[in-house]
């Protein structure tokens, strides 16, 4: 079994902007926080977290993903704010993404494929985000983050299928498939 999720990979310029946001947080507001920061080369916009899959299910999903039409997909996304995901009590610090119709449609297309393989639908609403860090302590201090005056715009370059493994206190991602947008 492998833990699988699908995500949009950021173009280099956009990833560099995310890195700058993290540098600012590290040197100012969160300089004393006990945090495990996401590796700079592993930023992604989660489209769908599937969970544990058998090898034959991964093969079927990858085959079905080839049928998704990505030609009308807008590659531009808008970051609206830095906050906790999925809510204020969470340990995950994220850049929240405006849920535009293109992202919602892509999420729904992927969900159809996953359901066809035998998985249930997600019960909660899709909240697109880019994980920046995880707080190591459950009783972390309360932080107030400023919203962006204007959304921070960036581009994504491909839809990727990743395997996620948690080993020795670290999460490692292995790229299994990429679809160009």
mmCIF file of C-alpha atoms in Angstrom:
data_model
loop_
_atom_site.group_PDB
_atom_site.id
_atom_site.type_symbol
_atom_site.label_atom_id
_atom_site.label_comp_id
_atom_site.label_asym_id
_atom_site.label_seq_id
_atom_site.Cartn_x
_atom_site.Cartn_y
_atom_site.Cartn_z
ATOM 1 C CA UNK A 1 0.000 0.000 0.000
ATOM 2 C CA UNK A 2 1.135 3.502 -0.792
ATOM 3 C CA UNK A 3 -0.222 6.873 0.467
ATOM 4 C CA UNK A 4 -1.126 8.794 -2.671
ATOM 5 C CA UNK A 5 -2.051 12.411 -3.356
ATOM 6 C CA UNK A 6 -2.363 14.561 -6.475
ATOM 7 C CA UNK A 7 -0.980 18.078 -6.594
ATOM 8 C CA UNK A 8 -0.128 20.945 -8.894
ATOM 9 C CA UNK A 9 3.567 21.753 -9.039
ATOM 10 C CA UNK A 10 4.504 25.427 -8.921
ATOM 11 C CA UNK A 11 6.570 27.158 -11.583
ATOM 12 C CA UNK A 12 10.000 28.285 -10.353
ATOM 13 C CA UNK A 13 9.141 32.012 -10.086
ATOM 14 C CA UNK A 14 6.066 31.234 -8.004
ATOM 15 C CA UNK A 15 7.975 28.789 -5.801
ATOM 16 C CA UNK A 16 10.608 31.492 -5.234
ATOM 17 C CA UNK A 17 7.863 33.830 -3.970
ATOM 18 C CA UNK A 18 6.722 31.138 -1.515
ATOM 19 C CA UNK A 19 10.309 30.745 -0.305
ATOM 20 C CA UNK A 20 10.509 34.507 0.340
ATOM 21 C CA UNK A 21 7.276 34.399 2.368
ATOM 22 C CA UNK A 22 8.748 31.591 4.481
ATOM 23 C CA UNK A 23 12.029 33.481 4.989
ATOM 24 C CA UNK A 24 10.078 36.489 6.257
ATOM 25 C CA UNK A 25 8.020 34.333 8.641
ATOM 26 C CA UNK A 26 11.148 32.549 9.906
ATOM 27 C CA UNK A 27 12.987 35.766 10.653
ATOM 28 C CA UNK A 28 10.058 37.693 12.121
ATOM 29 C CA UNK A 29 6.729 36.403 13.439
ATOM 30 C CA UNK A 30 7.746 32.724 13.751
ATOM 31 C CA UNK A 31 11.435 33.104 14.628
ATOM 32 C CA UNK A 32 11.002 31.391 18.023
ATOM 33 C CA UNK A 33 8.384 28.821 16.970
ATOM 34 C CA UNK A 34 9.056 25.087 17.079
ATOM 35 C CA UNK A 35 8.286 24.319 13.428
ATOM 36 C CA UNK A 36 9.160 21.749 10.801
ATOM 37 C CA UNK A 37 9.327 23.727 7.549
ATOM 38 C CA UNK A 38 8.343 22.216 4.197
ATOM 39 C CA UNK A 39 11.377 21.693 1.977
ATOM 40 C CA UNK A 40 11.690 24.489 -0.566
ATOM 41 C CA UNK A 41 11.660 22.048 -3.493
ATOM 42 C CA UNK A 42 8.482 20.301 -2.274
ATOM 43 C CA UNK A 43 5.895 23.092 -2.375
ATOM 44 C CA UNK A 44 2.737 21.995 -4.159
ATOM 45 C CA UNK A 45 -0.942 22.835 -4.343
ATOM 46 C CA UNK A 46 -2.864 19.794 -3.166
ATOM 47 C CA UNK A 47 -5.668 18.819 -5.561
ATOM 48 C CA UNK A 48 -6.767 15.551 -3.943
ATOM 49 C CA UNK A 49 -5.485 13.381 -1.112
ATOM 50 C CA UNK A 50 -6.442 9.785 -1.917
ATOM 51 C CA UNK A 51 -4.750 7.879 0.892
ATOM 52 C CA UNK A 52 -3.618 4.254 0.864
ATOM 53 C CA UNK A 53 -3.786 2.590 -2.559
ATOM 54 C CA UNK A 54 -2.834 -0.825 -3.865
ATOM 55 C CA UNK A 55 -0.391 -0.915 -6.826
ATOM 56 C CA UNK A 56 -3.121 -1.963 -9.274
ATOM 57 C CA UNK A 57 -5.318 0.943 -8.136
ATOM 58 C CA UNK A 58 -2.444 3.366 -8.797
ATOM 59 C CA UNK A 59 -2.003 1.934 -12.300
ATOM 60 C CA UNK A 60 -5.739 2.286 -12.992
ATOM 61 C CA UNK A 61 -5.797 5.856 -11.665
ATOM 62 C CA UNK A 62 -2.762 6.840 -13.735
ATOM 63 C CA UNK A 63 -4.375 5.387 -16.872
ATOM 64 C CA UNK A 64 -7.628 7.235 -16.160
ATOM 65 C CA UNK A 65 -5.791 10.514 -15.499
ATOM 66 C CA UNK A 66 -4.613 10.453 -19.125
ATOM 67 C CA UNK A 67 -8.251 11.087 -20.112
ATOM 68 C CA UNK A 68 -8.524 14.397 -18.225
ATOM 69 C CA UNK A 69 -8.664 17.371 -20.568
ATOM 70 C CA UNK A 70 -6.360 20.033 -19.121
ATOM 71 C CA UNK A 71 -6.333 22.330 -22.168
ATOM 72 C CA UNK A 72 -8.809 24.864 -20.704
ATOM 73 C CA UNK A 73 -7.255 24.814 -17.245
ATOM 74 C CA UNK A 74 -6.030 28.207 -16.041
ATOM 75 C CA UNK A 75 -2.448 27.856 -14.825
ATOM 76 C CA UNK A 76 -2.684 31.031 -12.740
ATOM 77 C CA UNK A 77 -3.618 30.752 -9.081
ATOM 78 C CA UNK A 78 -4.134 33.392 -6.395
ATOM 79 C CA UNK A 79 -2.778 33.142 -2.856
ATOM 80 C CA UNK A 80 -5.075 35.058 -0.529
ATOM 81 C CA UNK A 81 -3.469 34.709 2.904
ATOM 82 C CA UNK A 82 -1.241 32.761 5.267
ATOM 83 C CA UNK A 83 -3.254 30.794 7.807
ATOM 84 C CA UNK A 84 -3.695 27.429 9.452
ATOM 85 C CA UNK A 85 -5.153 24.496 7.550
ATOM 86 C CA UNK A 86 -7.830 23.224 7.720
ATOM 87 C CA UNK A 87 -8.772 25.566 10.598
ATOM 88 C CA UNK A 88 -7.316 27.873 13.272
ATOM 89 C CA UNK A 89 -6.666 24.975 15.672
ATOM 90 C CA UNK A 90 -4.547 23.055 13.180
ATOM 91 C CA UNK A 91 -0.802 22.445 13.315
ATOM 92 C CA UNK A 92 -0.383 22.990 9.556
ATOM 93 C CA UNK A 93 0.658 26.452 8.335
ATOM 94 C CA UNK A 94 -0.414 27.099 4.748
ATOM 95 C CA UNK A 95 -0.743 29.650 2.012
ATOM 96 C CA UNK A 96 -4.453 29.580 1.193
ATOM 97 C CA UNK A 97 -5.445 29.582 -2.474
ATOM 98 C CA UNK A 98 -8.554 31.208 -3.924
ATOM 99 C CA UNK A 99 -10.801 28.293 -4.976
ATOM 100 C CA UNK A 100 -11.521 29.335 -8.564
ATOM 101 C CA UNK A 101 -13.773 27.334 -10.940
ATOM 102 C CA UNK A 102 -10.776 25.745 -12.720
ATOM 103 C CA UNK A 103 -9.393 24.283 -9.489
ATOM 104 C CA UNK A 104 -12.824 23.071 -8.404
ATOM 105 C CA UNK A 105 -13.399 21.412 -11.791
ATOM 106 C CA UNK A 106 -9.996 19.700 -11.669
ATOM 107 C CA UNK A 107 -10.686 18.484 -8.126
ATOM 108 C CA UNK A 108 -14.059 17.087 -9.267
ATOM 109 C CA UNK A 109 -12.506 15.330 -12.287
ATOM 110 C CA UNK A 110 -9.884 13.683 -10.100
ATOM 111 C CA UNK A 111 -12.561 12.740 -7.564
ATOM 112 C CA UNK A 112 -14.585 10.968 -10.297
ATOM 113 C CA UNK A 113 -11.526 8.892 -11.198
ATOM 114 C CA UNK A 114 -10.833 8.021 -7.566
ATOM 115 C CA UNK A 115 -14.468 7.056 -6.951
ATOM 116 C CA UNK A 116 -14.412 4.837 -10.076
ATOM 117 C CA UNK A 117 -11.508 2.902 -8.563
ATOM 118 C CA UNK A 118 -13.542 2.239 -5.424
ATOM 119 C CA UNK A 119 -12.780 5.089 -3.040
ATOM 120 C CA UNK A 120 -15.450 7.255 -1.460
ATOM 121 C CA UNK A 121 -15.848 10.960 -2.095
ATOM 122 C CA UNK A 122 -14.363 13.539 0.239
ATOM 123 C CA UNK A 123 -16.904 14.637 2.809
ATOM 124 C CA UNK A 124 -15.507 18.125 3.310
ATOM 125 C CA UNK A 125 -15.335 21.001 0.853
ATOM 126 C CA UNK A 126 -12.176 21.374 -1.211
ATOM 127 C CA UNK A 127 -9.876 24.025 0.286
ATOM 128 C CA UNK A 128 -6.859 24.525 -1.983
ATOM 129 C CA UNK A 129 -3.653 25.323 -0.109
ATOM 130 C CA UNK A 130 0.127 25.130 -0.197
ATOM 131 C CA UNK A 131 1.638 23.691 2.978
ATOM 132 C CA UNK A 132 4.467 25.826 4.370
ATOM 133 C CA UNK A 133 5.186 24.163 7.720
ATOM 134 C CA UNK A 134 3.916 22.034 10.588
ATOM 135 C CA UNK A 135 4.070 23.075 14.213
ATOM 136 C CA UNK A 136 5.721 20.364 16.296
ATOM 137 C CA UNK A 137 3.734 21.081 19.459
ATOM 138 C CA UNK A 138 -0.020 20.669 19.755
ATOM 139 C CA UNK A 139 -0.333 23.566 22.200
ATOM 140 C CA UNK A 140 1.312 26.134 19.954
ATOM 141 C CA UNK A 141 0.890 29.853 20.643
ATOM 142 C CA UNK A 142 -1.816 31.800 18.813
ATOM 143 C CA UNK A 143 -0.557 33.747 15.791
ATOM 144 C CA UNK A 144 -2.212 36.479 13.745
ATOM 145 C CA UNK A 145 -1.245 36.624 10.073
ATOM 146 C CA UNK A 146 -1.954 39.555 7.798
ATOM 147 C CA UNK A 147 -3.965 38.936 4.654
ATOM 148 C CA UNK A 148 -2.349 40.010 1.407
ATOM 149 C CA UNK A 149 -3.491 43.449 0.196
ATOM 150 C CA UNK A 150 -3.782 41.943 -3.274
ATOM 151 C CA UNK A 151 -3.766 38.222 -4.047
ATOM 152 C CA UNK A 152 -0.294 36.920 -4.814
ATOM 153 C CA UNK A 153 -0.504 35.509 -8.334
ATOM 154 C CA UNK A 154 1.531 32.593 -9.567
ATOM 155 C CA UNK A 155 1.531 29.803 -12.093
ATOM 156 C CA UNK A 156 1.475 26.034 -11.860
ATOM 157 C CA UNK A 157 3.111 23.842 -14.475
ATOM 158 C CA UNK A 158 1.847 20.278 -14.094
ATOM 159 C CA UNK A 159 -0.467 17.889 -12.292
ATOM 160 C CA UNK A 160 1.561 15.308 -10.369
ATOM 161 C CA UNK A 161 0.814 12.058 -8.593
ATOM 162 C CA UNK A 162 2.939 11.607 -5.470
ATOM 163 C CA UNK A 163 3.528 8.853 -2.973
ATOM 164 C CA UNK A 164 3.977 10.198 0.549
ATOM 165 C CA UNK A 165 6.086 8.308 3.088
ATOM 166 C CA UNK A 166 6.649 9.292 6.697
ATOM 167 C CA UNK A 167 9.971 7.985 7.956
ATOM 168 C CA UNK A 168 12.154 9.001 10.898
ATOM 169 C CA UNK A 169 10.016 12.055 11.646
ATOM 170 C CA UNK A 170 10.181 13.362 8.057
ATOM 171 C CA UNK A 171 7.771 13.205 5.147
ATOM 172 C CA UNK A 172 9.279 12.253 1.789
ATOM 173 C CA UNK A 173 7.500 12.529 -1.563
ATOM 174 C CA UNK A 174 8.127 10.310 -4.571
ATOM 175 C CA UNK A 175 6.863 11.506 -7.952
ATOM 176 C CA UNK A 176 4.916 8.718 -9.718
ATOM 177 C CA UNK A 177 3.375 10.543 -12.695
ATOM 178 C CA UNK A 178 3.216 14.022 -14.256
ATOM 179 C CA UNK A 179 0.690 15.553 -16.633
ATOM 180 C CA UNK A 180 1.637 18.789 -18.367
ATOM 181 C CA UNK A 181 -0.908 21.603 -18.237
#
